[in-house]
Coordinates of C-alpha atoms in Angstrom, one line a residue:
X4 CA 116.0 193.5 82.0
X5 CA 116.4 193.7 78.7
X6 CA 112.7 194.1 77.3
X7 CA 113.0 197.8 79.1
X8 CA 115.4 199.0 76.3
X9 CA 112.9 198.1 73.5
X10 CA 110.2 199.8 75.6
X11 CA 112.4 202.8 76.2
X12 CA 113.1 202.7 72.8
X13 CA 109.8 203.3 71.6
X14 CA 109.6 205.9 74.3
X15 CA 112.4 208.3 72.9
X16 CA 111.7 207.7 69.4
X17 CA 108.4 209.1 69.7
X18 CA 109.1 212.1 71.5
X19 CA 111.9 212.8 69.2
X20 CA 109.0 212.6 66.4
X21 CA 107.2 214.7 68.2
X22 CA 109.5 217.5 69.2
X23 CA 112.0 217.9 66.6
X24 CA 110.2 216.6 63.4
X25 CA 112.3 213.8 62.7
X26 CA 111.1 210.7 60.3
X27 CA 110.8 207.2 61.8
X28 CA 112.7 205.0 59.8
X29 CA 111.1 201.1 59.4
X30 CA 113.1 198.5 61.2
X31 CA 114.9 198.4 64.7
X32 CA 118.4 197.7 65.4
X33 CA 118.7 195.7 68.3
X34 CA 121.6 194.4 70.1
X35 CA 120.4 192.3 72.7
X36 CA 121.9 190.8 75.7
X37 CA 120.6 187.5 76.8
X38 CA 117.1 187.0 78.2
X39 CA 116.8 185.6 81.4
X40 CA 114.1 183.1 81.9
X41 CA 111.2 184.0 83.4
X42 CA 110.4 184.1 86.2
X43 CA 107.4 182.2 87.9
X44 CA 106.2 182.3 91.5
X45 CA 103.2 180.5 93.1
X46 CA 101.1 182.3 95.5
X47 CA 99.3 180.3 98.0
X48 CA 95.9 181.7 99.3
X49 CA 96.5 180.2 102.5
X50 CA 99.9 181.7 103.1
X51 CA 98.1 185.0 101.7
X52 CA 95.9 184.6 105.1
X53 CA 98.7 183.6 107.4
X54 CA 101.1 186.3 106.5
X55 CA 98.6 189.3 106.4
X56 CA 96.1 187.9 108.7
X57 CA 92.9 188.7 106.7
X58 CA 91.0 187.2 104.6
X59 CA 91.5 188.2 100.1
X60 CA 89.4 186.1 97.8
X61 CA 91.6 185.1 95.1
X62 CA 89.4 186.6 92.4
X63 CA 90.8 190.2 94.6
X64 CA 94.0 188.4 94.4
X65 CA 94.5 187.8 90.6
X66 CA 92.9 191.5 89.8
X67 CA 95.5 193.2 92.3
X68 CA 98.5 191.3 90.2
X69 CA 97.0 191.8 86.8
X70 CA 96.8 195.5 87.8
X71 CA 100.9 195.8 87.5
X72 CA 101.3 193.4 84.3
X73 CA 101.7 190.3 86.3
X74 CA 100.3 187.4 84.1
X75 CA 98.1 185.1 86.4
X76 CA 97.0 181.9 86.1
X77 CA 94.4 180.4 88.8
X78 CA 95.1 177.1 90.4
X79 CA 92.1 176.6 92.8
X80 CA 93.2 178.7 95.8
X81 CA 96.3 179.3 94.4
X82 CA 97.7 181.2 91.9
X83 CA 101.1 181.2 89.0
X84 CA 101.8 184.3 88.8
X85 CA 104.7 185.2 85.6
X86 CA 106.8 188.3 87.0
X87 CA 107.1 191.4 84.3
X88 CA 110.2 192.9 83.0
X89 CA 109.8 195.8 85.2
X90 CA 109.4 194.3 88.5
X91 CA 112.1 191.1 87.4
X92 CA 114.5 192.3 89.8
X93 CA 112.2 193.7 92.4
X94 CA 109.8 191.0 92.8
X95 CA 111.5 187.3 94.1
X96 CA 109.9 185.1 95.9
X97 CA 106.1 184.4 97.4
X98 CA 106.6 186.8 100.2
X99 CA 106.7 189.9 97.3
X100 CA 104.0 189.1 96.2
X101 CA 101.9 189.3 99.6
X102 CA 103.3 192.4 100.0
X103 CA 101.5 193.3 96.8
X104 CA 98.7 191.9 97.2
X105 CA 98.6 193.4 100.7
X106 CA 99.6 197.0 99.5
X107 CA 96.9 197.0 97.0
X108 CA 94.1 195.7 99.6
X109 CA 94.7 197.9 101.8
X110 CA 96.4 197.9 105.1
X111 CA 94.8 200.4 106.8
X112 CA 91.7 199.9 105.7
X113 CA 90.8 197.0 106.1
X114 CA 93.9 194.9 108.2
X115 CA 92.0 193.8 111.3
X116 CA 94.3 195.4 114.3
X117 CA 94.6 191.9 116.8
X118 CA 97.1 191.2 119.6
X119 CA 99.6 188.3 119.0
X120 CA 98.0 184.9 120.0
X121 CA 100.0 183.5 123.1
X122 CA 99.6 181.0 125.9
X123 CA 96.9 182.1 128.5
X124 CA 98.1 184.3 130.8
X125 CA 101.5 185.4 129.4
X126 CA 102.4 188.5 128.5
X127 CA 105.0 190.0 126.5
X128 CA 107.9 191.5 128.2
X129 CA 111.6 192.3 127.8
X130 CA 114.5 189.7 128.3
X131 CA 117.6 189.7 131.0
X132 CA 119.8 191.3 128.1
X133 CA 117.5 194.0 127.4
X134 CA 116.8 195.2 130.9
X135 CA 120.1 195.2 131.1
X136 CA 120.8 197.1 128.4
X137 CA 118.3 199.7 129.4
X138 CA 119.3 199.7 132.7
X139 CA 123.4 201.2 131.7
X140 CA 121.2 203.7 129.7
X141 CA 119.5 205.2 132.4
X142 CA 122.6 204.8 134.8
X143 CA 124.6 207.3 132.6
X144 CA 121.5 209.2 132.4
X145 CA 121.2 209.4 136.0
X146 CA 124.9 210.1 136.3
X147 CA 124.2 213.5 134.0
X148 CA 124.6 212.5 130.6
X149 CA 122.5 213.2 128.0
X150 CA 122.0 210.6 124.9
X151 CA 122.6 211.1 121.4
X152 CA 121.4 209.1 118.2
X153 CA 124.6 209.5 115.7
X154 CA 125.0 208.6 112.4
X155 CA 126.4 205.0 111.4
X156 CA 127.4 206.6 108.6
X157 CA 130.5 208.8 108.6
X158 CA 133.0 210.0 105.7
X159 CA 136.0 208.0 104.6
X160 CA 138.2 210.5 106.3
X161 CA 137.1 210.3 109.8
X162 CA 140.1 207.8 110.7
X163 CA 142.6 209.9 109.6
X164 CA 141.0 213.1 111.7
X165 CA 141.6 210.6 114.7
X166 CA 144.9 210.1 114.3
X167 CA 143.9 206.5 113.3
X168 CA 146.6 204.8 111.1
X169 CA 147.2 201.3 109.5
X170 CA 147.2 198.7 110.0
X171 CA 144.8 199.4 112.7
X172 CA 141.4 197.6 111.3
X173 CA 139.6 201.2 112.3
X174 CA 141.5 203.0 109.9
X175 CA 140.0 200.7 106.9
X176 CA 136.1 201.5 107.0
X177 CA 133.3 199.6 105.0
X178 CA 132.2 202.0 102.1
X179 CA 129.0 201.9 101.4
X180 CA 128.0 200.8 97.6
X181 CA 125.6 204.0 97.2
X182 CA 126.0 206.5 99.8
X183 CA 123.5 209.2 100.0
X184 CA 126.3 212.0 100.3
X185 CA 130.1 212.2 100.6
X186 CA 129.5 212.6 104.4
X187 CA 128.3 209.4 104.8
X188 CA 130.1 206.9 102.4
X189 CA 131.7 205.2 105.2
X190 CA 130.7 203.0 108.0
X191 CA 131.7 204.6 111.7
X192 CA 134.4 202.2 113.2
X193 CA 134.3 204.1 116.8
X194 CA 131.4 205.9 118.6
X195 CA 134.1 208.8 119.4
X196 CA 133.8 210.6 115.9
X197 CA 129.9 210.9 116.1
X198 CA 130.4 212.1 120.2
X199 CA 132.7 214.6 118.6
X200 CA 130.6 216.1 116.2
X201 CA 127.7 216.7 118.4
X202 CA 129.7 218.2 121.2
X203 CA 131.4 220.8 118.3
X204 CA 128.0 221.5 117.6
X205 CA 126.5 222.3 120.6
X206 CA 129.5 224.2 122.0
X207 CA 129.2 226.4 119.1
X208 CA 126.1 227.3 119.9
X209 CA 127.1 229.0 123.2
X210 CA 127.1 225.6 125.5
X211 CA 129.7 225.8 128.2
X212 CA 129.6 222.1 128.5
X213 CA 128.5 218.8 127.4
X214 CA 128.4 215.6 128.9
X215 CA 127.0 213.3 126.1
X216 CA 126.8 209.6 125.3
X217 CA 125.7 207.1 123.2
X218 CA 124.5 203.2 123.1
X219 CA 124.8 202.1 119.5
X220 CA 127.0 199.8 116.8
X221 CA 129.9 200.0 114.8
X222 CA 130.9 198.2 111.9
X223 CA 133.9 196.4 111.6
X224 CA 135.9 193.9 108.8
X225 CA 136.2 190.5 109.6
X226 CA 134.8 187.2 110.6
X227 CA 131.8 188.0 113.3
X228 CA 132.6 185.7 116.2
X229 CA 130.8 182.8 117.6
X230 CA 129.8 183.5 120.4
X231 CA 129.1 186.9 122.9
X232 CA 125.0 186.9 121.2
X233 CA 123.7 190.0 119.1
X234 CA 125.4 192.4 121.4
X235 CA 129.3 191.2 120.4
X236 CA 128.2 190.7 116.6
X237 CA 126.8 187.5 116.9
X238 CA 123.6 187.0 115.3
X239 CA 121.0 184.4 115.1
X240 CA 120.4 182.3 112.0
X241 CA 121.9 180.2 109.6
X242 CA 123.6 183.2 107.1
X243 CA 126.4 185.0 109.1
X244 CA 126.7 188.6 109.0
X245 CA 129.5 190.0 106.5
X246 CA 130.9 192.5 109.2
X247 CA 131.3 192.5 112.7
X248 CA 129.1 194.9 114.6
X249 CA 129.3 195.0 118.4
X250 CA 127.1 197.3 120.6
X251 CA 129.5 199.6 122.6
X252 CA 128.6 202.4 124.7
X253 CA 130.7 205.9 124.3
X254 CA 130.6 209.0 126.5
X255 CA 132.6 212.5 126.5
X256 CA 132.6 215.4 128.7
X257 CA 133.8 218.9 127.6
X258 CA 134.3 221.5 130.9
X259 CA 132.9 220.6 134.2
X260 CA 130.8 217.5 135.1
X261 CA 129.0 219.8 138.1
X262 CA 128.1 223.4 138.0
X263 CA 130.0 225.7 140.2
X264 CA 128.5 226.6 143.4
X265 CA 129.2 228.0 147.1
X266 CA 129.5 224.3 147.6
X267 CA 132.4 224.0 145.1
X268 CA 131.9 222.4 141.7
X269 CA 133.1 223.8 138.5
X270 CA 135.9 222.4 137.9
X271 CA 136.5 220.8 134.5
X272 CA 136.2 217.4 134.0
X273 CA 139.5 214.9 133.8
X274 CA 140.4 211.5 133.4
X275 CA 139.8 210.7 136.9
X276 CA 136.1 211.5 137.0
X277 CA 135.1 209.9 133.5
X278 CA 137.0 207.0 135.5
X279 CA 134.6 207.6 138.4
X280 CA 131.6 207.4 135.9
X281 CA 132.3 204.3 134.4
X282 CA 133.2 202.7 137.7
X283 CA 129.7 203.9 138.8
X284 CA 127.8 202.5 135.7
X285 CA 129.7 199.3 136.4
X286 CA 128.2 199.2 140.2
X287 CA 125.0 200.0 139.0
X288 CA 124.7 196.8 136.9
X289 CA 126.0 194.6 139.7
X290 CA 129.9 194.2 137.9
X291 CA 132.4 192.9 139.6
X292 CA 135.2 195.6 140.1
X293 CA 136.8 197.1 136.6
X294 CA 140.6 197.6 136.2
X295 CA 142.8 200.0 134.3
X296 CA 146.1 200.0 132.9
X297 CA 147.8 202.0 130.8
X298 CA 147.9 201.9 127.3
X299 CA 148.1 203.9 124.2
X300 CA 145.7 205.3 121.2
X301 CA 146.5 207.6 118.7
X302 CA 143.2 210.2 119.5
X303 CA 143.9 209.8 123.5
X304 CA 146.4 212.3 125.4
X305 CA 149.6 210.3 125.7
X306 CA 150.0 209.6 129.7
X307 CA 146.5 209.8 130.5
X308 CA 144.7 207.3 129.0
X309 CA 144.2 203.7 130.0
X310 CA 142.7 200.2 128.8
X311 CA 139.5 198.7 131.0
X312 CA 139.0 195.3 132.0
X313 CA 136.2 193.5 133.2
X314 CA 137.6 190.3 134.8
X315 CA 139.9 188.7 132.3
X316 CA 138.2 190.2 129.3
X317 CA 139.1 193.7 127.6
X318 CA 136.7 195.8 128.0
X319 CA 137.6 199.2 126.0
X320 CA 139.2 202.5 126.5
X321 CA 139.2 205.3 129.2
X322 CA 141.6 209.0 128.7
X323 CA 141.5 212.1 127.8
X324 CA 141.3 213.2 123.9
X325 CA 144.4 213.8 122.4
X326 CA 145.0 217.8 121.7
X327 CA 145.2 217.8 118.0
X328 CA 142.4 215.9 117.8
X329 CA 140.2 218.4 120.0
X330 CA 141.9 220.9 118.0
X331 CA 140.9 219.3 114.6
X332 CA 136.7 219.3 116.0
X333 CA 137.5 223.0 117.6
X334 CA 137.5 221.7 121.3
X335 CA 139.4 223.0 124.0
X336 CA 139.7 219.9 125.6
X337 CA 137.7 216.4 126.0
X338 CA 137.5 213.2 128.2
X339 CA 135.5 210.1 126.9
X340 CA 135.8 206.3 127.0
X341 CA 134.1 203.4 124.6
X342 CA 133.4 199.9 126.2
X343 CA 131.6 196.5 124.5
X344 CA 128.8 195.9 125.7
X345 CA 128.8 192.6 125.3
X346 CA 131.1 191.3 128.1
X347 CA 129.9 194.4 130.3
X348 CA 126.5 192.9 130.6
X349 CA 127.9 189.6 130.5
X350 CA 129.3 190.3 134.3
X351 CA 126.4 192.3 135.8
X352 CA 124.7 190.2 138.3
X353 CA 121.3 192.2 138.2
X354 CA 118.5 192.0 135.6
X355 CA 116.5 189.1 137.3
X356 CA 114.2 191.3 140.0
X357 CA 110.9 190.2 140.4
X358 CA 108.2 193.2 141.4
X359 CA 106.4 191.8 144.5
X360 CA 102.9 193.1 145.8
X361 CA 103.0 195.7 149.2
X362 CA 100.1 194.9 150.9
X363 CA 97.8 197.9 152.8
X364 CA 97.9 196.8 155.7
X365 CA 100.9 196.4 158.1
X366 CA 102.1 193.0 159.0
X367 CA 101.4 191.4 162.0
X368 CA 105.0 190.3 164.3
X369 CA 105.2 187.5 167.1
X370 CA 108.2 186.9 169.2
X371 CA 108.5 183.5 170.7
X372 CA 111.3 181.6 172.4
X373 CA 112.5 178.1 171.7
X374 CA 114.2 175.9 173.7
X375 CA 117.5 173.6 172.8
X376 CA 119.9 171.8 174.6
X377 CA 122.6 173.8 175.3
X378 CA 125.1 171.8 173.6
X379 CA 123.3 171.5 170.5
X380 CA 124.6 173.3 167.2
X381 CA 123.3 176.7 167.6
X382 CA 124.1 176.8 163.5
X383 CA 121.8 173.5 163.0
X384 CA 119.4 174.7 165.1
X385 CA 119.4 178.2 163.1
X386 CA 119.5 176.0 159.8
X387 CA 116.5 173.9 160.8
X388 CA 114.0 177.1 161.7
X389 CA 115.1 178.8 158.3
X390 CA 114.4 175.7 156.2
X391 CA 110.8 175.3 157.5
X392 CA 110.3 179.8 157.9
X393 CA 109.9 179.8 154.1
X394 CA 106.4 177.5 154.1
X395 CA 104.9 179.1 157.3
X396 CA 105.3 182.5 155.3
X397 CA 107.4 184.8 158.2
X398 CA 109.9 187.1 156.7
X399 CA 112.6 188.8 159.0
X400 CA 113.8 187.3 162.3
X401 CA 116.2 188.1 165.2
X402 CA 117.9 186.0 167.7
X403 CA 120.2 185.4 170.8
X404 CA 121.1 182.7 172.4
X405 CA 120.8 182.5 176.4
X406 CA 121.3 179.8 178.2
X407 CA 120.0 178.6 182.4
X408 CA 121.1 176.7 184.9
X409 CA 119.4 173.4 183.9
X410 CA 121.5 173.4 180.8
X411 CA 119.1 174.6 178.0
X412 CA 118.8 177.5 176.1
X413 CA 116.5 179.7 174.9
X414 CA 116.4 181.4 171.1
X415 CA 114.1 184.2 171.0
X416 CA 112.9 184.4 167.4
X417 CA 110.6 186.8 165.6
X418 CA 107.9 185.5 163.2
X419 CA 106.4 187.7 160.6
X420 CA 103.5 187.7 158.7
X421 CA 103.1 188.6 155.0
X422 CA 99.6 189.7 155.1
X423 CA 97.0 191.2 158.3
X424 CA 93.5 191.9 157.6
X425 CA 91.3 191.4 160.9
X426 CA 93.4 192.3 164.0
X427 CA 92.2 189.6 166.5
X428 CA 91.7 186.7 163.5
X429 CA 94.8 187.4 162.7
X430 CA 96.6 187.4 165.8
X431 CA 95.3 183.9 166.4
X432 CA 96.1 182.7 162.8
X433 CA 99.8 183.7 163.7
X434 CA 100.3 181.9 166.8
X435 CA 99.3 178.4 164.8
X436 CA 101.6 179.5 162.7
X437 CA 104.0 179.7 165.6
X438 CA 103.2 176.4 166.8
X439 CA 103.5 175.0 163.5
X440 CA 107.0 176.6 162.2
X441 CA 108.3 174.6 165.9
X442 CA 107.2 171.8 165.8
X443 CA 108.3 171.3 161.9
X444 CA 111.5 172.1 163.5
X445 CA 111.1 169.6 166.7
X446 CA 111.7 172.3 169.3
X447 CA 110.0 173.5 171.9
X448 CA 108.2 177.0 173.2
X449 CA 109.6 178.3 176.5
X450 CA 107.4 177.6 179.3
X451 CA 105.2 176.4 177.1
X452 CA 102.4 174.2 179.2
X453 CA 100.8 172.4 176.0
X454 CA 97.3 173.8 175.9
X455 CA 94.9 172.6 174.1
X456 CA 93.9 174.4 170.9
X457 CA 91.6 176.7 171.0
X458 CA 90.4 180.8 171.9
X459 CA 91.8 179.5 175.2
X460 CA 95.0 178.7 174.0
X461 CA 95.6 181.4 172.1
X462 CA 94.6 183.9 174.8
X463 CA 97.1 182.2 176.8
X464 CA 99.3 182.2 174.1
X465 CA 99.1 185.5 173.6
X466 CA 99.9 186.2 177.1
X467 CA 103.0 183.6 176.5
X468 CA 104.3 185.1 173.2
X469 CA 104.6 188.9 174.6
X470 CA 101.4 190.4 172.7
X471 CA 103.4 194.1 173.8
X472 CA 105.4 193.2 171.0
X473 CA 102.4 192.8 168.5
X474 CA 102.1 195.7 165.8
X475 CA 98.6 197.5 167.4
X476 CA 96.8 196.9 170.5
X477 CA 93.5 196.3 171.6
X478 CA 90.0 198.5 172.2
X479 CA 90.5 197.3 175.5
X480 CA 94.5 198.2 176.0
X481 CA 93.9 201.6 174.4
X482 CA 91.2 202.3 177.3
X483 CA 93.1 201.4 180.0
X484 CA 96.1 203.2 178.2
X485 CA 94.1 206.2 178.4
X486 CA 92.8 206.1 182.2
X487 CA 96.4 205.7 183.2
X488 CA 97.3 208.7 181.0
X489 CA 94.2 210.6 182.8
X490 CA 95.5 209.7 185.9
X491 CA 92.7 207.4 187.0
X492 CA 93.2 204.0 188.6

């Protein structure tokens, strides 16, 4: 702005007064850009509130601003606040100003800690995508790689250390406008150049052998497509993003995947079990089949690398580093691969399971047999019991068909019971179950004489629906179980 070179100005004249005994001259020679206008924001009191969730009284408001040279002007609740020189650039809209406001007040001190208000009964929890997501972490994990956090920052020459050449969009990084160092004035392009740098590192410091990956972006020029979500670059709102960052996941193994042991092991690691690893994570996500072909990159060995596939959608790059790129990072030799996330986790069928209750106690079972005519459609008869199974809560079931002389047919099915809690209750509450679940499906029990309901009934179910089969027996079983074990009639 330029009011700070008038203030600076003053600044340096006076120390040069001060410290070298110079003589102020009247008058000031100023050649002045042109002012911008000022600028003028209104805070709201209620949008104070809503953002920060606590209560400020404007008076607390208006001090906090005047504090840093804003000019403020009440307006009931509200305020006009005039920004200063100093903060012209800095301070924009409403939402700067809360942050002010906020900063001054006192976060945490006095910000109430709350939980977000949502509907009754819901709780937060992660999405499909991110399950997923976490889920190919911890199946690389499991399949003995460790996971590294790398830079997305990387130095202009990276590309050229990979053998990466135009006009091959990786070879033309984003530069950063301020870069902290020379080391990181570029944006990565490949997850292989940070997977690199960490193995060197650790093999240096007397590792045999690393099996490392990592989940994480890069950053590439050009349009960021339309569709694939956050994961292939494509970000929610109305302003698109200015490069094209898809999530990939990169891996490399220097020396052996297993340690050596009588068992065998030690051998080091080649292209064909990085290719076993990746078909693993693939299976562990529920993805159909991957495939390879060869292809060609300028860091992989020539022969021995290949492009992956996930259906009809590319899917990255599988092979062994080329030598003088190992040679350039001081490796001996180096498998890896780099995928997209994005149409990875677009295949995987899993991500949707439900955690279901295990009850203490064990369930209670009850065989029965139907009976069809023996020219009926054993699959419609089949189709019929597992439509109605689902509302007479049974799980599992096994059955055979075998058919008389009178030209019907019995189906011996098991019935199973999600939950058991008194043994003889229950047993009676399965067989109406029993009853119910056939006639629903307009069959009929073997030998089954119609009884009335009842304790009568279901003793005499019982005796009809094999109780040996039950899960448990009786007080009264277990006695004479244990004279006949005695040896007593």
């Amino acid at each position: 702005h330029p009011d700070l070179c008038l203030r600076a100005q003053a600044v340096a004249s006076r120390l040069i007064v001060e410290l070298c005994g110079a003589k102020l001259v009247p008058g000031t020679i100023d050649v002045a850009a042109p002012e911008p206008p000022p600028r003028k924001l209104r805070l709201r009191g209620a949008r104070v509130t809503g953002i920060l969730g606590m209560e400020i009284p404007a008076a607390d408001q208006r001090a906090y601003l005047e504090r840093m040279d804003f000019e403020v002007l009440s307006d009931g609740d509200d305020l006009e606040v005039t920004v200063p020189p100093d903060r012209y650039y800095d301070v924009t809209r409403e939402i700067d100003l809360i942050e002010e406001v906020g900063r001054l007040h006192g976060f945490a001190e006095n910000l109430p800690t709350t939980l977000p208000k949502v509907g009754e009964g819901k709780v937060g929890r992660l999405n499909r995508t991110q399950r997923l997501r976490r889920r190919a972490e911890d199946e690389l994990r499991d399949l003995g790689f460790d996971q590294i956090v790398g830079w997305s920052f990387t130095d202009p020459g990276e590309a050229s250390r990979l053998r990466i050449e135009e006009p091959d969009p990786r070879a033309d990084p984003i530069l950063v406008a301020n870069p902290l160092s020379d080391e990181g004035a570029a944006m990565r392009t490949t997850l292989l150049g940070s997977l690199l740098d960490v193995a060197a590192r650790n093999l240096a410091r007397g590792r045999e052998a690393v099996a490392l990956f990592e989940a994480g972006a890069v950053y590439l020029r050009g349009t960021p497509p339309t569709e694939g979500g956050p994961l292939a670059g494509n970000f929610p709102g109305n302003t698109p993003a200015p490069v094209t960052e898809p999530h990939r996941y990169g891996a490399l193994a220097v020396g052996p995947l297993v340690p050596k042991s009588w068992r065998g092991g030690g051998e080091p690691v080649d292209f064909y079990a990085l290719k076993g690893v990746l078909e693993a994570l693939a299976s562990g996500l529920g993805c159909p089949p991957l495939t390879f072909a060869p292809t060609s990159e300028p860091f992989l060995h020539p022969g021995r690398s290949a492009k992956v596939s996930i259906g009809n959608a590319p899917l990255g790059w599988l092979g062994e580093v080329h030598p003088l790129v190992c040679r350039t990072w001081d490796i001996a030799a180096a498998v890896g691969f780099e995928i997209d996330a994005a149409p990875l986790l677009a295949a995987a069928t899993l991500g949707d399971e439900e955690f279901e209750d295990v009850t203490t106690f064990p369930a209670a079972r009850r065989d029965l047999a139907v009976v069809v005519p023996a020219d009926e459609s054993e699959q419609r008869d089949e189709q019929r019991l597992a439509a109605n199974r689902q509302q007479h809560r049974d799980g599992s079931h096994e059955h055979h068909h075998r058919e008389d002389d009178a030209g019907r047919c019995e189906m011996p099915q098991r019935v199973r019971g999600k939950e058991r809690r008194e043994e003889n209750r229950d047993r009676r509450a399965m067989h109406r179950v029993c009853r119910r679940l056939v006639a629903a499906c307009d069959l009929q029990l073997a030998d089954d004489d119609q009884h009335d309901a009842g304790d009568d009934a279901d003793r005499a179910a019982n005796d009809r629906l094999q109780p040996s089969l039950l899960d448990g027996v009786t007080k009264e079983e277990e006695r004479r179980q244990h004279e006949r074990d005695a040896g007593n009639p």
